mmCIF file of C-alpha atoms in Angstrom:
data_model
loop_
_atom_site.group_PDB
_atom_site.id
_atom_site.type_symbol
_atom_site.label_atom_id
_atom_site.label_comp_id
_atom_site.label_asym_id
_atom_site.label_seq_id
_atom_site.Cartn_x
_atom_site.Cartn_y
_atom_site.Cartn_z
ATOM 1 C CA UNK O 1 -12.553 65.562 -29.736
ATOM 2 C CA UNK O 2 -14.054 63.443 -27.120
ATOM 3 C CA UNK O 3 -13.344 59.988 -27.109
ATOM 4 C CA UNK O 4 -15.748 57.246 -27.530
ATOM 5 C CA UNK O 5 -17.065 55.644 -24.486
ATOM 6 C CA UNK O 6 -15.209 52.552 -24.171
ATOM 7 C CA UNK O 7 -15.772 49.433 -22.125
ATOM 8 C CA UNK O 8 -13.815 49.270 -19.280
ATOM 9 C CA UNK O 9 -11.123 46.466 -18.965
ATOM 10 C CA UNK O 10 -12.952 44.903 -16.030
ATOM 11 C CA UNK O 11 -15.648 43.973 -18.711
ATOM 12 C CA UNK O 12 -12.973 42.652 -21.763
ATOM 13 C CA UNK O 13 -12.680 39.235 -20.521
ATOM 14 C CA UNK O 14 -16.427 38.576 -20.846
ATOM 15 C CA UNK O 15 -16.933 40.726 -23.815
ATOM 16 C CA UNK O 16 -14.024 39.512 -26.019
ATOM 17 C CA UNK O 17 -12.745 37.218 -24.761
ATOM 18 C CA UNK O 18 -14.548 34.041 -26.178
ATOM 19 C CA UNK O 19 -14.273 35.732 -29.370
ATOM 20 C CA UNK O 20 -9.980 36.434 -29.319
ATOM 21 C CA UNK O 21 -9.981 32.922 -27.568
ATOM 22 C CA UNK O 22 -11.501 30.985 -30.771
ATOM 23 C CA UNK O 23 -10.041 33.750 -33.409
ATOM 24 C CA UNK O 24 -6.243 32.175 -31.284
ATOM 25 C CA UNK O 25 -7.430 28.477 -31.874
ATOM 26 C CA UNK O 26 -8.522 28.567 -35.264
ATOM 27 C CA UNK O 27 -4.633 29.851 -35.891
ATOM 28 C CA UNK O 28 -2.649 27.674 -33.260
ATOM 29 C CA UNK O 29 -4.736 24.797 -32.521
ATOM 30 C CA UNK O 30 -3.378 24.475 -29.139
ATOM 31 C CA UNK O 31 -5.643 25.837 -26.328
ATOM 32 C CA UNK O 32 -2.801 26.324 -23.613
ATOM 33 C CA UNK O 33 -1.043 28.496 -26.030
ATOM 34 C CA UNK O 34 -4.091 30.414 -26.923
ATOM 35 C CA UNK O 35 -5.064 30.908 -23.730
ATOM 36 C CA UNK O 36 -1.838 32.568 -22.772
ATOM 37 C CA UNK O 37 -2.124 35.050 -26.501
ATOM 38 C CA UNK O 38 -5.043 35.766 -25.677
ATOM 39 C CA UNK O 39 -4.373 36.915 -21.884
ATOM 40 C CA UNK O 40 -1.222 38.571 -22.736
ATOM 41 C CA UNK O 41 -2.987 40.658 -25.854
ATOM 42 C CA UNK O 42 -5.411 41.989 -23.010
ATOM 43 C CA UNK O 43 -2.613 43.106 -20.710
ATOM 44 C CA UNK O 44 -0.815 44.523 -23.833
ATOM 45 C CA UNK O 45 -4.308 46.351 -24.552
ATOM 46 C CA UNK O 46 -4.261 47.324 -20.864
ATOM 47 C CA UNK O 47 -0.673 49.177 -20.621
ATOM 48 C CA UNK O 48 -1.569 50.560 -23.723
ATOM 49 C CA UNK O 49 -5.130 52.126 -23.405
ATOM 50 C CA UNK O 50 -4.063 55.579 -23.220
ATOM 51 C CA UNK O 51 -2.917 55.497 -26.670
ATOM 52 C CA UNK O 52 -5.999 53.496 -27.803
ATOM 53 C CA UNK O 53 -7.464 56.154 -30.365
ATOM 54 C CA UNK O 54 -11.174 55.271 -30.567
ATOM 55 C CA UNK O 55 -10.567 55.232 -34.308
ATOM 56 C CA UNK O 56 -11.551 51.697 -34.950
ATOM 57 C CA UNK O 57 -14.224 49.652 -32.650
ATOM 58 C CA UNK O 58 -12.370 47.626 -29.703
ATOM 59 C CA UNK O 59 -12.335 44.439 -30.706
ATOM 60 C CA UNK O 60 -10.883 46.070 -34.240
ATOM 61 C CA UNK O 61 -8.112 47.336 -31.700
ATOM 62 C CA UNK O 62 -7.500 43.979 -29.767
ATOM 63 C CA UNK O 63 -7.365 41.530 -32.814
ATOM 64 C CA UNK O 64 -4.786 43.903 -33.943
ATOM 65 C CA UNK O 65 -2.673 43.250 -30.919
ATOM 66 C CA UNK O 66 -3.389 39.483 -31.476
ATOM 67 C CA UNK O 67 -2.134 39.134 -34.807
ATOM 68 C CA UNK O 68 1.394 40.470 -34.053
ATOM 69 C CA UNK O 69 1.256 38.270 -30.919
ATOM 70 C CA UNK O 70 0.433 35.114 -33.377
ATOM 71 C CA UNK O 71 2.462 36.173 -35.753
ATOM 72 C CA UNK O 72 5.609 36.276 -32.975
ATOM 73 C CA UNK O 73 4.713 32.888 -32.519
ATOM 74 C CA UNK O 74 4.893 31.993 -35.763
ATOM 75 C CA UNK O 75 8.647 33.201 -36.052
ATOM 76 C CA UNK O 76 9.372 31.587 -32.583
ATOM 77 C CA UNK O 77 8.406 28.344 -33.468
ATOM 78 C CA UNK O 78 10.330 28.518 -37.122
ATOM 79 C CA UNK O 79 13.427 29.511 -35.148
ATOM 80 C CA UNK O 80 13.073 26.846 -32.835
ATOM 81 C CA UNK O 81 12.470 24.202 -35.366
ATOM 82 C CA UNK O 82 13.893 25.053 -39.077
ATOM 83 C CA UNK O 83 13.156 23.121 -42.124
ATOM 84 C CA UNK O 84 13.786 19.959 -42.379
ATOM 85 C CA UNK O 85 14.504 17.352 -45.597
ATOM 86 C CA UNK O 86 11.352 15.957 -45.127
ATOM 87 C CA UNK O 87 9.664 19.586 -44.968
ATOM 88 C CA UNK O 88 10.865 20.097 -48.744
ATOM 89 C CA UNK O 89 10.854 15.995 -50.015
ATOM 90 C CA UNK O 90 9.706 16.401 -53.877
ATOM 91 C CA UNK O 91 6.061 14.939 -53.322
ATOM 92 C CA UNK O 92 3.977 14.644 -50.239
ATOM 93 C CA UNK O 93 1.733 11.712 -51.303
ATOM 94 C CA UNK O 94 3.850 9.393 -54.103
ATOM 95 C CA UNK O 95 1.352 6.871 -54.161
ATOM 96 C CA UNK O 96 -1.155 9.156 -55.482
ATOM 97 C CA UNK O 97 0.703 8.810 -58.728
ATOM 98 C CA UNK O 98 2.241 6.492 -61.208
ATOM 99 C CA UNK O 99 6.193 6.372 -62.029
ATOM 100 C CA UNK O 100 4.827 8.621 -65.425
ATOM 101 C CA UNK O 101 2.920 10.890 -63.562
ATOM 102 C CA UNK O 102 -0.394 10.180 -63.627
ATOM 103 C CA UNK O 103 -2.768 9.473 -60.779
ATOM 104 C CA UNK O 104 -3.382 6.364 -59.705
ATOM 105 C CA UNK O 105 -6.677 7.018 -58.069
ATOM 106 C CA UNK O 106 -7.504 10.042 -58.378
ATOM 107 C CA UNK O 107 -9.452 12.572 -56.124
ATOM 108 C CA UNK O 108 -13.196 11.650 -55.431
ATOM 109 C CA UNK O 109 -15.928 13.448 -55.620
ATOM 110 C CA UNK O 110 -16.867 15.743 -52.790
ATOM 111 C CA UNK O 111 -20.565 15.734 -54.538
ATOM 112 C CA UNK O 112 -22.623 19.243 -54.132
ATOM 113 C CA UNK O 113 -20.664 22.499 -53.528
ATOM 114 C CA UNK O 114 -21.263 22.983 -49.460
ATOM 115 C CA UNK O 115 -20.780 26.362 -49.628
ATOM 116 C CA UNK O 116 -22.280 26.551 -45.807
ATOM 117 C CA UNK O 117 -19.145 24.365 -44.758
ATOM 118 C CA UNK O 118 -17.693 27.010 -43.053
ATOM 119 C CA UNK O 119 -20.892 26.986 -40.523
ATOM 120 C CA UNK O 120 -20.299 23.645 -39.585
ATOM 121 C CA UNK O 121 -18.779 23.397 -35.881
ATOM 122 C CA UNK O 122 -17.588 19.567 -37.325
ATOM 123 C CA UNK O 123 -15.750 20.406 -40.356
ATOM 124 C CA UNK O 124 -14.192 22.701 -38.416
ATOM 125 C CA UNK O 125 -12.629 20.197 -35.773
ATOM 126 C CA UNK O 126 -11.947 17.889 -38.855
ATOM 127 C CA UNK O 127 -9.925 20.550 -40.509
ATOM 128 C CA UNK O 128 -8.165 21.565 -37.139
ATOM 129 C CA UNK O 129 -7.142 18.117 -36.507
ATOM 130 C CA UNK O 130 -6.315 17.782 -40.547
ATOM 131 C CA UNK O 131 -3.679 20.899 -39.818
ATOM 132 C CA UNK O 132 -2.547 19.503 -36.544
ATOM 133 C CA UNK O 133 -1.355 16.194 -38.586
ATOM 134 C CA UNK O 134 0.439 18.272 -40.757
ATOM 135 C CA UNK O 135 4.232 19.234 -39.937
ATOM 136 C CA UNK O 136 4.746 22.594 -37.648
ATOM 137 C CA UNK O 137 5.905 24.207 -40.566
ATOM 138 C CA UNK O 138 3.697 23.395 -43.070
ATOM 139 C CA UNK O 139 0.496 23.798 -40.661
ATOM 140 C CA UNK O 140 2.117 27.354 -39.988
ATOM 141 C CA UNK O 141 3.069 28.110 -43.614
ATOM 142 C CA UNK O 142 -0.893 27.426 -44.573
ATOM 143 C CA UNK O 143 -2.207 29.219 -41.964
ATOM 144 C CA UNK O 144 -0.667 32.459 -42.715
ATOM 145 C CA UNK O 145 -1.224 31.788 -46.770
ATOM 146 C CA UNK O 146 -5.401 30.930 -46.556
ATOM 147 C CA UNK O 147 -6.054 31.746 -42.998
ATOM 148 C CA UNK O 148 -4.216 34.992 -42.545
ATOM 149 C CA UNK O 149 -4.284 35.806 -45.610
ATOM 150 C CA UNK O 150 -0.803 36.862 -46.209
ATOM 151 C CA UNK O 151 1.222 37.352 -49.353
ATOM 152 C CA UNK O 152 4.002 34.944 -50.064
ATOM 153 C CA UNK O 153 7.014 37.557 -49.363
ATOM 154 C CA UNK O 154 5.544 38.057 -46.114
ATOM 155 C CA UNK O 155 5.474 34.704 -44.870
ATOM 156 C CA UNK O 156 9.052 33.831 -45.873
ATOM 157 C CA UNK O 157 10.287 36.727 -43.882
ATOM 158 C CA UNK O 158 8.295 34.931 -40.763
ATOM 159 C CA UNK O 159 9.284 31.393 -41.587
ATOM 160 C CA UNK O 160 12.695 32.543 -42.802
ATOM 161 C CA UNK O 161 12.832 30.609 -45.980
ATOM 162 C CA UNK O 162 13.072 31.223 -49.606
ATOM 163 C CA UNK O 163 10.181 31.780 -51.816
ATOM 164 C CA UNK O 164 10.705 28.395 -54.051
ATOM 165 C CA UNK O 165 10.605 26.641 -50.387
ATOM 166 C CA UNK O 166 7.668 28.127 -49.628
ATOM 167 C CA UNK O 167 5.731 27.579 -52.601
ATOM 168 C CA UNK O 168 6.993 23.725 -52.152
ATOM 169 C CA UNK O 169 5.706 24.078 -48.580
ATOM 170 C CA UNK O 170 2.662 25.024 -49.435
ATOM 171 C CA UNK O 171 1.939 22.973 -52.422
ATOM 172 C CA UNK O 172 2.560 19.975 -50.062
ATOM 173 C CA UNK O 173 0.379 21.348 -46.843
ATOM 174 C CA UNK O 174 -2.446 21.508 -49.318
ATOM 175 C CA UNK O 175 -2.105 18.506 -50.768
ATOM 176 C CA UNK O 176 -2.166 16.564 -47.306
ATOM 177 C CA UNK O 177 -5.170 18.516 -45.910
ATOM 178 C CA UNK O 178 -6.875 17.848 -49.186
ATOM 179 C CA UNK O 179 -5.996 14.098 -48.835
ATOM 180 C CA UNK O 180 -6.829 14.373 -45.011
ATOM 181 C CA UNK O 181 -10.408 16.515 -45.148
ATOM 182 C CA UNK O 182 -11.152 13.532 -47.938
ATOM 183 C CA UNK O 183 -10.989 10.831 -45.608
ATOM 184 C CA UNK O 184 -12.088 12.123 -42.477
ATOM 185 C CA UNK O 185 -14.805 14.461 -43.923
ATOM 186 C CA UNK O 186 -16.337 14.514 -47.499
ATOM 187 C CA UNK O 187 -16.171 10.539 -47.910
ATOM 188 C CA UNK O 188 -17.167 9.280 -44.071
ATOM 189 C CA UNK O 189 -20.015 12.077 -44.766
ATOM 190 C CA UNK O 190 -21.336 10.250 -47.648
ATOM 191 C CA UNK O 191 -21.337 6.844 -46.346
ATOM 192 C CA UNK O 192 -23.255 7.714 -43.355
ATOM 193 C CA UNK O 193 -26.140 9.858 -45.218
ATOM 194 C CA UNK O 194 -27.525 7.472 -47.388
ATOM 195 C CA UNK L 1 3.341 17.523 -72.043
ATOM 196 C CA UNK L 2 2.685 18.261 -68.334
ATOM 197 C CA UNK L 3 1.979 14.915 -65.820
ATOM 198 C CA UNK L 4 -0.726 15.001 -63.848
ATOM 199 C CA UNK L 5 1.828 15.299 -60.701
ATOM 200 C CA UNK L 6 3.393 18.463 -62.275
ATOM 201 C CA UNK L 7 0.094 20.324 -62.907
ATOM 202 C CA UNK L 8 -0.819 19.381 -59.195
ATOM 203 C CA UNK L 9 2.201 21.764 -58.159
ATOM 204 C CA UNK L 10 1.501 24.288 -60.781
ATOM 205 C CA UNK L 11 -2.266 24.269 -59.256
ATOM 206 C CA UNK L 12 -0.931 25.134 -55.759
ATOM 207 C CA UNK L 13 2.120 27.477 -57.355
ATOM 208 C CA UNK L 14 -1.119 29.265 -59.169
ATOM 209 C CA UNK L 15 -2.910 29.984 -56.104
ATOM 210 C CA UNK L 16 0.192 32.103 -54.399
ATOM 211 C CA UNK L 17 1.331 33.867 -57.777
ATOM 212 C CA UNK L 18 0.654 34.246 -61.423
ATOM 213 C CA UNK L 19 2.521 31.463 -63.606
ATOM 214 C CA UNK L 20 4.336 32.278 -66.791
ATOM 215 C CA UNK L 21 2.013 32.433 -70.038
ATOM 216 C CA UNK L 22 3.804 29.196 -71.300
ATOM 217 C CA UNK L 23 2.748 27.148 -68.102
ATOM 218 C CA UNK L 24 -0.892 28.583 -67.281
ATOM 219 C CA UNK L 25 -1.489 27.952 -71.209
ATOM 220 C CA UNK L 26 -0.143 24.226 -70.450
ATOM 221 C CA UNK L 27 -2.153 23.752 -67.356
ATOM 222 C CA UNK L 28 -5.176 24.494 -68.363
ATOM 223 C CA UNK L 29 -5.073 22.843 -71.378
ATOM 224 C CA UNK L 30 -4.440 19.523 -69.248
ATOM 225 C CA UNK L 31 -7.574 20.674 -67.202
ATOM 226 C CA UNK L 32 -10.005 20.367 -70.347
ATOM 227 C CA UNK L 33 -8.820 16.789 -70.470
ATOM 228 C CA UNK L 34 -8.205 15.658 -67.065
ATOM 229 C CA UNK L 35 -11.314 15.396 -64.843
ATOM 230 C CA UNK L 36 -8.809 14.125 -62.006
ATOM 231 C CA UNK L 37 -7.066 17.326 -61.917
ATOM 232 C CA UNK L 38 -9.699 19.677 -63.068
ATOM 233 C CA UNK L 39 -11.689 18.109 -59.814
ATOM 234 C CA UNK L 40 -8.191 18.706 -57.942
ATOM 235 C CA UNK L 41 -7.934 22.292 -58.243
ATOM 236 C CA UNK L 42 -11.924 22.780 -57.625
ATOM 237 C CA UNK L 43 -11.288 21.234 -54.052
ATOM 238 C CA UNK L 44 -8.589 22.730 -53.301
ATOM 239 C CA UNK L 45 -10.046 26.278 -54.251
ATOM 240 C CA UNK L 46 -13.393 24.670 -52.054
ATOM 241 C CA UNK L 47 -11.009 24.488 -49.142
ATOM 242 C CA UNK L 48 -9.498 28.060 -49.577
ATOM 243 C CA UNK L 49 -13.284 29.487 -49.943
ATOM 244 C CA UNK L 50 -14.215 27.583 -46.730
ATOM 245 C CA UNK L 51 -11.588 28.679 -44.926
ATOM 246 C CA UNK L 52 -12.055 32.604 -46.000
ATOM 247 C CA UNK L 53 -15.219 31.806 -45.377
ATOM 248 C CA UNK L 54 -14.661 30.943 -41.804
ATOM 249 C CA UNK L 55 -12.069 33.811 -41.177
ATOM 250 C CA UNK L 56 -14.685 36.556 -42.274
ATOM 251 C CA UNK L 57 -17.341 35.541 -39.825
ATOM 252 C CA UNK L 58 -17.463 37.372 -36.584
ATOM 253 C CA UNK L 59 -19.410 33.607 -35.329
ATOM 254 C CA UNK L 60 -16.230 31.517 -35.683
ATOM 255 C CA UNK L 61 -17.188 28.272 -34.197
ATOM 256 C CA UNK L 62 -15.698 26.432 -31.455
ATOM 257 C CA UNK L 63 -14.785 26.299 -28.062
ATOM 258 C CA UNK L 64 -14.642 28.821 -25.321
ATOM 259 C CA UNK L 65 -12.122 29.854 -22.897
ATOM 260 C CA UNK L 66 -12.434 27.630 -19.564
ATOM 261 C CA UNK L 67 -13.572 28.908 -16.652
ATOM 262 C CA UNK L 68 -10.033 28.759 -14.762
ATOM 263 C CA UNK L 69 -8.581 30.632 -17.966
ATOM 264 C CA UNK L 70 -11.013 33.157 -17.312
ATOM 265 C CA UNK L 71 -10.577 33.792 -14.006
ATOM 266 C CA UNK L 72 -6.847 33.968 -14.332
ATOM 267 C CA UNK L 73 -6.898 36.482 -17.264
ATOM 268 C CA UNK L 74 -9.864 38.806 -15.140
ATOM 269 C CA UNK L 75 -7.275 38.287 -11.978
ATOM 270 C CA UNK L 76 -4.511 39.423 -14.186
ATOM 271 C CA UNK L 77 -6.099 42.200 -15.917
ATOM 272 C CA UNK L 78 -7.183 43.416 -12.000
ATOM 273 C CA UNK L 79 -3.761 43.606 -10.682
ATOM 274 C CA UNK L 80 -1.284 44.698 -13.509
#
C-alpha cells in the first residue's frame, strides 16, 4: 500500500510547530524548556520517519512523540526534587477554616457558568501563572491528572509516590489554583465590569 | 458528621476515584446543606471542564515559538 503523501520535514517547523510549541507550554509553563521538547520531538520524528506508518495524520504522530518527551520530564524533575513535608502538610489553606472545621469565608461566587473560558487567551495566562505559583510537584501532579488526563496509578509511577500522597497532592494543587484563579480571575473580573 | 474541611478532601479524593458508599452518602448529604461546599465542588469541577476544554481544542491559545527558536529548530532539522 502506498503511503500517504506526507509533508516534508523542511516544512514541520512552520506547519507544527506553533501548534507542539503552545500544546509544550500549556504543560511546562516554561518557554526555554518547551522550546527545546519541541525541537528535540522533531529530530526524534526525523530519525524516525521511515517507520512513520501514515496510519494516523502527522501531527497525530508528532504529539505522540511529545507526550513521552513531557512525560520524561515529568519523571526528571520528580527525581531531581522529591517530596517534601510541605508537599504533603495536612491542609493547604488553614485559614480557610475554623479550629471545628468549618469555613470561615467561604468560596465566592464565580456568578454565570463561562463555559467559553477556555477561549479566553487571559484566563489562560491567569491559570498558567496560578500553576506556576504552585509547588513543582503539585503543578506537575495536576497537570498530568486534568491536563493529561491520566489515571491516578499512572501518575504515581511518574512522580514515584504512593497513591494516598497523590490524592493529598492533588487535593491541595486544586485547592490553591481554586483559591488563586479566585483572586486573580473571577473576582478582579467582576469588579472591573460593572 | 463530616466538617466542611473533610468534605473539601473527599470532593478532590471524588474526582480521582470512587469513594466508599458510607462517605459519598455522607458527602453529599453535607452538600444539600452547605452552599459553601456545594459551590466548592461546582468550581472546582468548572476548572476541570475548562481545562478539558482547553486540551481538546486544536486552537490552544497563546504564544508562538520566537523567531530565533525557529530558526534554530529549521537549522537543526537541515543538518541532522
Amino acid at each position: 500500500m502506498a503511503k500517504p503523501a506526507n509533508t516534508d520535514p523542511a516544512e514541520w517547523v512552520d506547519r507544527y510547530g506553533d501548534y507542539l510549541f503552545r500544546y509544550t507550554m500549556l504543560r511546562l509553563r516554561d518557554r526555554s524548556t518547551a522550546e527545546d521538547l519541541v525541537q528535540e520531538t522533531f529530530l526524534a520524528a526525523l530519525k524516525n520517519y521511515a517507520s512513520f506508518s501514515g496510519k494516523s495524520s502527522e501531527s497525530t504522530w508528532l504529539v505522540g512523540i511529545l507526550k513521552h518527551k513531557i512525560i520524561d520530564h515529568f519523571r526528571r524533575e520528580a527525581r531531581e526534587a522529591p517530596l517534601g513535608e510541605n508537599d504533603l502538610r495536612e491542609h493547604p489553606d488553614p485559614s480557610s477554616f475554623d479550629s471545628s472545621g468549618h469555613w470561615t469565608s467561604g468560596p465566592t461566587d464565580w456568578g454565570g457558568n463561562p463555559a467559553d473560558l477556555y477561549r479566553e487567551k487571559k484566563f489562560l495566562d491567569q491559570l498558567t501563572k496560578c500553576l506556576s505559583e504552585l509547588s513543582p510537584n503539585h503543578a506537575n501532579a495536576f497537570t498530568l491528572r486534568e491536563i493529561e488526563g491520566a489515571d491516578t496509578g499512572e501518575i504515581c509511577k511518574v512522580l514515584n509516590v504512593t497513591e494516598t500522597n497523590l490524592w493529598v497532592i492533588l487535593h491541595r494543587a486544586r485547592m490553591l489554583l481554586r483559591r488563586c484563579l479566585e483572586a486573580r480571575w473571577f473576582n478582579r473580573k467582576t469588579e472591573k465590569e460593572p | 458528621m463530616l466538617s466542611c474541611k473533610d468534605v473539601t478532601r473527599l470532593l478532590s479524593e471524588s474526582m480521582d476515584r470512587s469513594l466508599p458508599l458510607g462517605r459519598r452518602i455522607g458527602v453529599r448529604f453535607h452538600l444539600l446543606i452547605c452552599r459553601f461546599c456545594a459551590r466548592y465542588e461546582r468550581q472546582l469541577l468548572l476548572i476541570r471542564e475548562t481545562v478539558r476544554r482547553l486540551t481538546a481544542t486544536e486552537e490552544i491559545p497563546g504564544e508562538t515559538l520566537s523567531a530565533e527558536a525557529r530558526e534554530r529548530i529549521r537549522k537543526s532539522l537541515a543538518t541532522p
